[in-house]
Amino acid sequence: MKKRILGALCALILLIAVILSSCASTEPRSASFQSMDTLMTVKVYGGDKDLCDRLQQRVTELDALLDATDENSDIYQLNQNGKADVSNDTAALLERSLQLSEKLDPAFDITIYPAVKAWGFTTGDYRIPDDDELKQLAAKIDDTAVQSDNNTYTLPAGVMLDLGAVAKGYAADQCDAILKEGHADAAVLNLGGTVKLYGKKPDGKRFSVGVADPDNPAGYFGYLSCEDGVVATSGGYERYFERDGKRYIHILDPATAKPVENGIQSVTICCDDGTAADALSTALFVMGLDKATAYYRAHPDFDFIILTDDHSVYLTEGVYDEFTLCDGYDFHLKKVDR
Ligand code: AMP
Ligand code: MG
């Protein structure tokens, strides 16, 4: 009899332990921190206890290497001296960016820095360069001039780099490796406009990612239901200034060195590859709706959501059925076929 009671007790303790441990893995661990000029939030289900810390450390480390305005970064040193030995991370991202740039030419160019700086987007001291200055700036935007020998990079005089359009996407890809190593079950990493989704949520439901409302960027005009991958958004609303009633945004056309003005408010890309998603969101913004659509039709490895000034939302085949417009938004959803 005593044995039976003891047995039942052991079974009960085991059951409670199983219930407790399964509860623990359904409650995510989370952390918020400031990096890459934005607030980031990471939420991790299961896996090693220190995963949030490791993710934060990795993103912070990348920011310190890649931020063109930080005097200690690889990119700052390269821009100042025209030559630098860079870390493996910086070299890997530069290599990747130059490959992407070739595919996305002429909409995407990582030598955009002098133009971004001239308009005041690096400091907040905004100004409008005159036509002569713009011509000179545009003439120096050419990332085919970047030379490398292993990790040693060389820039011609006057050419400077800006990895702002791809750094968060690269960080998302690096976080993927950390989540794998740390045996996470699932994770949602909001790296400020670039959202990394990992694994399956404990409740089995798909992830839901909000797409920012440009008129109220803290809110969303719609939600996208998706699985693993990266959802990256580029929007004029993220950084801009206004003069005489006109808005000048931080996404520039490499051909003119001027802020883009083409009727697009935001471009959201869904893609397995974070670096590509980030580059594409910036590049398709510059291309405009027609060229972006043609690019999509020629490249089957991503989807887009493009919001235009007239409140039309263009959604490609892979995301059209997964998108829900929020109540109160009188936007027109339009499907873009392959
Ligand atoms: P994102 O928010 O990913 O679209 O990145 C925008 C940032 O990328 C800007 O703040 C600039 O630092 C940089 N940038 C702007 N225009 C371009 C461009 N055409 N190609 C590459 N980088 C750009
Ligand atoms: Mg980008």
CSV table of N, CA and C in Angstrom, one decimal, residues 122-200:
chain,number,residue,atom,x,y,z
A,122,THR,N,22.8,62.4,-41.5
A,122,THR,CA,23.7,61.7,-40.5
A,122,THR,C,23.7,62.5,-39.2
A,123,THR,N,23.4,63.8,-39.3
A,123,THR,CA,23.5,64.7,-38.1
A,123,THR,C,22.2,65.3,-37.7
A,124,GLY,N,21.2,65.4,-38.6
A,124,GLY,CA,20.0,66.1,-38.3
A,124,GLY,C,20.1,67.6,-38.6
A,125,ASP,N,21.3,68.0,-39.1
A,125,ASP,CA,21.4,69.4,-39.6
A,125,ASP,C,21.0,69.4,-41.1
A,126,TYR,N,19.7,69.4,-41.3
A,126,TYR,CA,19.2,69.3,-42.7
A,126,TYR,C,19.5,70.5,-43.6
A,127,ARG,N,19.8,70.2,-44.9
A,127,ARG,CA,20.0,71.3,-45.8
A,127,ARG,C,19.7,70.7,-47.2
A,128,ILE,N,19.5,71.6,-48.2
A,128,ILE,CA,19.2,71.2,-49.6
A,128,ILE,C,20.4,71.6,-50.4
A,129,PRO,N,21.2,70.6,-50.8
A,129,PRO,CA,22.4,71.0,-51.7
A,129,PRO,C,21.9,71.6,-53.0
A,130,ASP,N,22.7,72.5,-53.6
A,130,ASP,CA,22.3,73.1,-54.9
A,130,ASP,C,22.6,72.1,-56.0
A,131,ASP,N,22.2,72.5,-57.3
A,131,ASP,CA,22.4,71.5,-58.4
A,131,ASP,C,23.8,71.1,-58.7
A,132,ASP,N,24.7,72.1,-58.5
A,132,ASP,CA,26.2,71.8,-58.8
A,132,ASP,C,26.7,70.7,-57.8
A,133,GLU,N,26.3,71.0,-56.5
A,133,GLU,CA,26.8,70.1,-55.5
A,133,GLU,C,26.2,68.7,-55.7
A,134,LEU,N,24.9,68.6,-56.1
A,134,LEU,CA,24.2,67.3,-56.3
A,134,LEU,C,24.9,66.6,-57.5
A,135,LYS,N,25.3,67.3,-58.5
A,135,LYS,CA,26.0,66.7,-59.7
A,135,LYS,C,27.3,66.1,-59.2
A,136,GLN,N,28.0,66.8,-58.4
A,136,GLN,CA,29.3,66.3,-57.9
A,136,GLN,C,29.1,65.1,-57.0
A,137,LEU,N,28.1,65.2,-56.2
A,137,LEU,CA,27.8,64.1,-55.3
A,137,LEU,C,27.4,62.8,-56.1
A,138,ALA,N,26.5,63.0,-57.1
A,138,ALA,CA,26.1,61.8,-57.9
A,138,ALA,C,27.3,61.2,-58.6
A,139,ALA,N,28.2,62.0,-59.0
A,139,ALA,CA,29.4,61.5,-59.8
A,139,ALA,C,30.2,60.6,-58.9
A,140,LYS,N,30.1,60.7,-57.6
A,140,LYS,CA,31.0,59.9,-56.7
A,140,LYS,C,30.2,58.7,-56.1
A,141,ILE,N,29.0,58.5,-56.6
A,141,ILE,CA,28.2,57.3,-56.1
A,141,ILE,C,28.5,56.2,-57.1
A,142,ASP,N,29.4,55.3,-56.7
A,142,ASP,CA,29.7,54.2,-57.7
A,142,ASP,C,30.4,53.1,-56.9
A,143,ASP,N,29.6,52.1,-56.5
A,143,ASP,CA,30.3,51.1,-55.7
A,143,ASP,C,31.1,50.1,-56.5
A,144,THR,N,31.1,50.2,-57.8
A,144,THR,CA,32.0,49.3,-58.6
A,144,THR,C,33.5,49.8,-58.4
A,145,ALA,N,33.6,51.0,-57.8
A,145,ALA,CA,35.0,51.5,-57.6
A,145,ALA,C,35.6,51.0,-56.3
A,146,VAL,N,34.8,50.3,-55.5
A,146,VAL,CA,35.4,49.8,-54.2
A,146,VAL,C,36.3,48.6,-54.5
A,147,GLN,N,37.5,48.6,-54.0
A,147,GLN,CA,38.4,47.5,-54.3
A,147,GLN,C,38.7,46.7,-53.0
A,148,SER,N,39.0,45.4,-53.1
A,148,SER,CA,39.3,44.7,-52.0
A,148,SER,C,40.4,43.6,-52.3
A,149,ASP,N,41.2,43.3,-51.2
A,149,ASP,CA,42.2,42.3,-51.3
A,149,ASP,C,42.1,41.6,-49.9
A,150,ASN,N,41.4,40.4,-49.9
A,150,ASN,CA,41.0,39.8,-48.6
A,150,ASN,C,40.2,40.8,-47.8
A,151,ASN,N,40.7,41.1,-46.6
A,151,ASN,CA,39.9,42.0,-45.7
A,151,ASN,C,40.4,43.5,-45.8
A,152,THR,N,41.3,43.7,-46.8
A,152,THR,CA,41.7,45.1,-47.0
A,152,THR,C,40.9,45.8,-48.1
A,153,TYR,N,40.2,46.8,-47.7
A,153,TYR,CA,39.4,47.5,-48.6
A,153,TYR,C,40.0,48.9,-49.0
A,154,THR,N,39.8,49.3,-50.2
A,154,THR,CA,40.3,50.6,-50.7
A,154,THR,C,39.2,51.4,-51.4
A,155,LEU,N,39.1,52.7,-51.1
A,155,LEU,CA,38.1,53.5,-51.8
A,155,LEU,C,38.8,54.6,-52.6
A,156,PRO,N,38.3,55.0,-53.7
A,156,PRO,CA,38.9,56.2,-54.4
A,156,PRO,C,38.6,57.4,-53.6
A,157,ALA,N,39.4,58.5,-53.9
A,157,ALA,CA,39.2,59.8,-53.2
A,157,ALA,C,37.7,60.2,-53.3
A,158,GLY,N,37.1,60.7,-52.2
A,158,GLY,CA,35.8,61.2,-52.2
A,158,GLY,C,34.7,60.2,-52.2
A,159,VAL,N,35.0,58.9,-52.2
A,159,VAL,CA,34.0,57.8,-52.2
A,159,VAL,C,33.9,57.3,-50.7
A,160,MET,N,32.7,57.2,-50.2
A,160,MET,CA,32.5,56.8,-48.8
A,160,MET,C,31.3,55.8,-48.7
A,161,LEU,N,31.4,54.9,-47.8
A,161,LEU,CA,30.4,53.8,-47.6
A,161,LEU,C,29.3,54.1,-46.6
A,162,ASP,N,28.2,53.5,-46.8
A,162,ASP,CA,27.0,53.6,-45.9
A,162,ASP,C,26.3,52.3,-46.0
A,163,LEU,N,26.4,51.5,-44.9
A,163,LEU,CA,25.7,50.2,-44.9
A,163,LEU,C,24.3,50.2,-44.2
A,164,GLY,N,23.8,51.5,-44.0
A,164,GLY,CA,22.5,51.6,-43.3
A,164,GLY,C,21.4,50.9,-44.0
A,165,ALA,N,21.4,50.6,-45.2
A,165,ALA,CA,20.3,49.9,-45.9
A,165,ALA,C,20.4,48.4,-45.7
A,166,VAL,N,21.5,47.9,-45.2
A,166,VAL,CA,21.6,46.4,-45.1
A,166,VAL,C,22.0,45.9,-43.7
A,167,ALA,N,22.4,46.8,-42.8
A,167,ALA,CA,23.0,46.4,-41.6
A,167,ALA,C,22.0,45.6,-40.7
A,168,LYS,N,20.7,46.0,-40.7
A,168,LYS,CA,19.8,45.3,-39.8
A,168,LYS,C,19.4,44.0,-40.4
A,169,GLY,N,19.4,43.9,-41.7
A,169,GLY,CA,19.1,42.6,-42.4
A,169,GLY,C,20.3,41.6,-42.1
A,170,TYR,N,21.5,42.1,-42.2
A,170,TYR,CA,22.7,41.2,-41.9
A,170,TYR,C,22.6,40.8,-40.4
A,171,ALA,N,22.2,41.7,-39.5
A,171,ALA,CA,22.1,41.4,-38.1
A,171,ALA,C,21.1,40.3,-37.9
A,172,ALA,N,20.0,40.4,-38.7
A,172,ALA,CA,18.9,39.4,-38.6
A,172,ALA,C,19.5,38.0,-38.9
A,173,ASP,N,20.3,38.0,-40.0
A,173,ASP,CA,20.9,36.7,-40.4
A,173,ASP,C,21.8,36.1,-39.4
A,174,GLN,N,22.6,37.0,-38.7
A,174,GLN,CA,23.5,36.6,-37.7
A,174,GLN,C,22.8,36.1,-36.5
A,175,CYS,N,21.6,36.7,-36.2
A,175,CYS,CA,20.8,36.3,-35.0
A,175,CYS,C,20.2,34.9,-35.3
A,176,ASP,N,20.0,34.6,-36.6
A,176,ASP,CA,19.4,33.3,-36.9
A,176,ASP,C,20.4,32.2,-36.5
A,177,ALA,N,21.7,32.4,-36.7
A,177,ALA,CA,22.7,31.4,-36.3
A,177,ALA,C,22.8,31.3,-34.8
A,178,ILE,N,22.6,32.4,-34.1
A,178,ILE,CA,22.7,32.3,-32.6
A,178,ILE,C,21.5,31.5,-32.1
A,179,LEU,N,20.3,31.7,-32.7
A,179,LEU,CA,19.1,31.0,-32.3
A,179,LEU,C,19.2,29.5,-32.5
A,180,LYS,N,19.8,29.2,-33.6
A,180,LYS,CA,20.1,27.8,-33.9
A,180,LYS,C,21.0,27.1,-32.9
A,181,GLU,N,22.1,27.8,-32.7
A,181,GLU,CA,23.2,27.3,-31.8
A,181,GLU,C,22.5,27.1,-30.4
A,182,GLY,N,21.7,28.1,-30.0
A,182,GLY,CA,21.1,28.1,-28.6
A,182,GLY,C,19.8,27.3,-28.5
A,183,HIS,N,19.5,26.5,-29.6
A,183,HIS,CA,18.3,25.6,-29.6
A,183,HIS,C,17.0,26.3,-29.3
A,184,ALA,N,16.8,27.5,-29.8
A,184,ALA,CA,15.5,28.2,-29.5
A,184,ALA,C,14.4,27.4,-30.2
A,185,ASP,N,13.2,27.4,-29.7
A,185,ASP,CA,12.0,26.8,-30.3
A,185,ASP,C,11.5,27.8,-31.4
A,186,ALA,N,11.4,29.0,-31.0
A,186,ALA,CA,10.9,30.1,-31.8
A,186,ALA,C,11.4,31.4,-31.3
A,187,ALA,N,11.3,32.4,-32.2
A,187,ALA,CA,11.7,33.8,-31.8
A,187,ALA,C,11.1,34.8,-32.8
A,188,VAL,N,10.8,36.0,-32.2
A,188,VAL,CA,10.4,37.2,-33.0
A,188,VAL,C,11.4,38.3,-32.6
A,189,LEU,N,12.2,38.7,-33.6
A,189,LEU,CA,13.2,39.8,-33.3
A,189,LEU,C,12.7,41.0,-34.1
A,190,ASN,N,12.4,42.1,-33.4
A,190,ASN,CA,12.0,43.3,-34.1
A,190,ASN,C,13.2,44.2,-34.0
A,191,LEU,N,14.0,44.3,-35.1
A,191,LEU,CA,15.2,45.0,-35.2
A,191,LEU,C,14.9,46.4,-35.8
A,192,GLY,N,13.8,47.0,-35.5
A,192,GLY,CA,13.5,48.3,-35.9
A,192,GLY,C,13.2,48.4,-37.4
A,193,GLY,N,12.0,48.0,-37.8
A,193,GLY,CA,11.7,47.9,-39.3
A,193,GLY,C,12.1,46.7,-40.0
A,194,THR,N,13.0,45.9,-39.4
A,194,THR,CA,13.4,44.6,-39.9
A,194,THR,C,13.0,43.6,-38.9
A,195,VAL,N,12.1,42.7,-39.2
A,195,VAL,CA,11.5,41.7,-38.3
A,195,VAL,C,12.0,40.3,-38.7
A,196,LYS,N,12.7,39.6,-37.8
A,196,LYS,CA,13.1,38.3,-38.0
A,196,LYS,C,12.2,37.3,-37.3
A,197,LEU,N,11.7,36.3,-38.1
A,197,LEU,CA,10.8,35.3,-37.5
A,197,LEU,C,11.5,34.0,-37.5
A,198,TYR,N,11.5,33.2,-36.4
A,198,TYR,CA,12.3,32.0,-36.4
A,198,TYR,C,11.4,30.9,-35.8
A,199,GLY,N,11.4,29.7,-36.4
A,199,GLY,CA,10.8,28.5,-35.9
A,199,GLY,C,9.3,28.6,-35.9
A,200,LYS,N,8.7,27.7,-35.0
A,200,LYS,CA,7.2,27.7,-34.9
A,200,LYS,C,6.8,28.1,-33.5
